[in-house]
Short mmCIF file of C-alpha atoms in Angstrom, two decimals:
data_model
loop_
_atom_site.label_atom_id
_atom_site.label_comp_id
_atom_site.label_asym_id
_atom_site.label_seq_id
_atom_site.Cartn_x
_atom_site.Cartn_y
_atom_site.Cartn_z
CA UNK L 2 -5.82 -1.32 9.51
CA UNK L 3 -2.65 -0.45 8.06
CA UNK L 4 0.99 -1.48 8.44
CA UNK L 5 1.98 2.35 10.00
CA UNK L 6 -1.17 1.35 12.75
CA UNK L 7 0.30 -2.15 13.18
CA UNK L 8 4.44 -0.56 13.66
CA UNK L 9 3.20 2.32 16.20
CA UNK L 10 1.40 -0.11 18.06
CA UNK L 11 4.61 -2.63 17.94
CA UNK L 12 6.86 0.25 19.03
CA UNK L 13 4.71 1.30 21.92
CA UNK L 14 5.23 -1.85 23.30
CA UNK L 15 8.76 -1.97 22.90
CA UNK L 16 9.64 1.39 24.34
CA UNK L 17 6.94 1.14 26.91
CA UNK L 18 5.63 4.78 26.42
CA UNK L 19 3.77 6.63 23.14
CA UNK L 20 6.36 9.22 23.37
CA UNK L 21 9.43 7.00 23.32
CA UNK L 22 7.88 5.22 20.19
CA UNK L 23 6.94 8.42 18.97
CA UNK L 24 10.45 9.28 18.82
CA UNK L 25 11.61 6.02 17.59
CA UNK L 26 9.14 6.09 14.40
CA UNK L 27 10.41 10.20 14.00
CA UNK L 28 6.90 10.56 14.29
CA UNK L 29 4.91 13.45 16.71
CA UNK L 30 3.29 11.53 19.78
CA UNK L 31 -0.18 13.28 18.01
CA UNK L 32 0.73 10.98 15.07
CA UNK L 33 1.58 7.90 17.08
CA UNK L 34 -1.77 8.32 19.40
CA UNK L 35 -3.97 9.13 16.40
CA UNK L 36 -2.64 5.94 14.92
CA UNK L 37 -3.46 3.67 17.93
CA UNK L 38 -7.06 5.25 17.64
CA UNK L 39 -7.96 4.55 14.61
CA UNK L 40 -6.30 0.95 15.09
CA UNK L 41 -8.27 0.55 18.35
CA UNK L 42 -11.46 1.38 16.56
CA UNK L 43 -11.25 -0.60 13.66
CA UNK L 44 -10.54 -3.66 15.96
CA UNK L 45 -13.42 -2.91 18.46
CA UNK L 46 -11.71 -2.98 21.71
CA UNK L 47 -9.21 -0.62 23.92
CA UNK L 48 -5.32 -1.93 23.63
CA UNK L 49 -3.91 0.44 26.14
CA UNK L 50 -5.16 1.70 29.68
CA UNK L 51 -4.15 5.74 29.43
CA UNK L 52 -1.36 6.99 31.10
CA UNK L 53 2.24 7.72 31.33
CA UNK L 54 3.16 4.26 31.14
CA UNK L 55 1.69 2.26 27.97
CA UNK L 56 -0.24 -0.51 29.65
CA UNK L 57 -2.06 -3.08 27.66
CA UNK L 58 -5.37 -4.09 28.40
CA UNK L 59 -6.26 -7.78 28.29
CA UNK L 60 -7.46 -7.54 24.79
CA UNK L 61 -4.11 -5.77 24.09
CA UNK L 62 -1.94 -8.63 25.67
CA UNK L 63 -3.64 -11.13 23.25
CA UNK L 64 -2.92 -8.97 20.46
CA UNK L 65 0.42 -7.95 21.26
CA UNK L 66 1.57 -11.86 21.62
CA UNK L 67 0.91 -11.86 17.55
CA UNK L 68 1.57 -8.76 16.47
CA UNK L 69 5.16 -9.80 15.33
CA UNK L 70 4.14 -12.41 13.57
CA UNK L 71 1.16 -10.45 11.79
CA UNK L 72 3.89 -7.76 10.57
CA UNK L 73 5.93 -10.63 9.48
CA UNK L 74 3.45 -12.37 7.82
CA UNK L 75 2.33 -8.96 6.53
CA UNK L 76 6.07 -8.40 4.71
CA UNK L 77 5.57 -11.80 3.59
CA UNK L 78 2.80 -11.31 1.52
CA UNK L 79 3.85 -7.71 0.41
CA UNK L 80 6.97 -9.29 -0.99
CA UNK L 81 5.14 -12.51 -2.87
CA UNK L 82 2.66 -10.10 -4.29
CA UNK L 83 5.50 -7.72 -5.75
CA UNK L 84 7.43 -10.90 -7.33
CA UNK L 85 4.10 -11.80 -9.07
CA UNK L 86 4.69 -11.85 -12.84
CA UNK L 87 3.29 -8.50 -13.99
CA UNK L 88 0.57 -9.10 -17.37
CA UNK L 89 2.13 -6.51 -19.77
CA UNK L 90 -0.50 -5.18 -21.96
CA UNK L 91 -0.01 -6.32 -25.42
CA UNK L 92 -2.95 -3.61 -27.08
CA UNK L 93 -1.62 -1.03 -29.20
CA UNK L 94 -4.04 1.97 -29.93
CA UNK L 95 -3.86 3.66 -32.52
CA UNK L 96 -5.71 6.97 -33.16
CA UNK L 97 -5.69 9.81 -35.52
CA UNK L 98 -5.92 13.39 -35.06
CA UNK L 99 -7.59 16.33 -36.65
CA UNK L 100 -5.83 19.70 -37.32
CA UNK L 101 -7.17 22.67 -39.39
CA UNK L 102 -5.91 20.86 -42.94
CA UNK L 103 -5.54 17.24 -42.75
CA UNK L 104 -5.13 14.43 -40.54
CA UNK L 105 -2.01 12.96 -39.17
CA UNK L 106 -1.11 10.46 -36.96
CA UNK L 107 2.27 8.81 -35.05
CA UNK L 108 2.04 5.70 -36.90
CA UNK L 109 1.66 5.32 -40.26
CA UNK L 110 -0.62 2.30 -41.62
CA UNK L 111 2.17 0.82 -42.67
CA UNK L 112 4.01 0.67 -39.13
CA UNK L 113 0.48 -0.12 -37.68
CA UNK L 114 -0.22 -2.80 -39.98
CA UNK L 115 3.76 -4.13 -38.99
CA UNK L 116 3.28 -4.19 -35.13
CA UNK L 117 -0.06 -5.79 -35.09
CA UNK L 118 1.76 -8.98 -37.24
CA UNK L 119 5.08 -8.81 -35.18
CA UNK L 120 3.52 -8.28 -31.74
CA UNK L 121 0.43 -10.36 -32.31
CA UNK L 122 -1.58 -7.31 -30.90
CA UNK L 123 -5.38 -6.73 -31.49
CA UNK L 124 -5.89 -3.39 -32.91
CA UNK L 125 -8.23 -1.00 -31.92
CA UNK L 126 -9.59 2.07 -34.39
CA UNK L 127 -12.10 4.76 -33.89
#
């Protein structure tokens, strides 16, 4: 189930036809029916009775009555997750390259050696 599944299924119910959602979403109605499939199989029971009006089912009622909620809820979480503090990674990697002649490398010991003590980095070699 994903958040596209969860807004198709919110506009259908709203505009009171696939097509009108369809066009509210700037989606094809393919797109919009598609969606409602794969929503309707994932959750194990038929939301809408086909035809040209969307009509919920019973199953569809009880779903519909939290569906706002779920997408605000969903947002919710979305947005908490984001603000989490992101763990920066603090290894540096440092490896050396063979050419025809000699070795070289972007970092010399020196500057190695330098960001390991200022950055308090392990160090990885091979």
């Amino acid at each position: 189930m994903d958040l596209k599944e969860l807004k198709a299924f919110q506009a259908i119910i709203q505009e009171g036809t696939f097509s009108k959602a369809a066009q509210k979403l700037n989606y094809a109605q393919s797109t919009i029916t598609n969606q409602i499939k794969r929503l309707e199989k994932e959750l194990g029971f038929q939301l809408f009775v086909r035809g040209w009006e969307a009509e919920l089912t019973p199953s569809g009622q009880l779903f519909a009555k939290e569906i706002d909620q779920l997408i605000l809820h969903w947002h919710f979480v979305l947005e908490q997750s984001q603000k989490t503090p992101k763990k920066k990674n603090r290894n540096l990697e440092y490896r050396r390259h063979r050419t025809n002649c000699c070795h070289y490398s972007s970092f010399r010991p020196s500057n190695i050696q330098e960001a390991k003590t200022e950055y308090h980095m392990p160090l990885y070699h091979w």
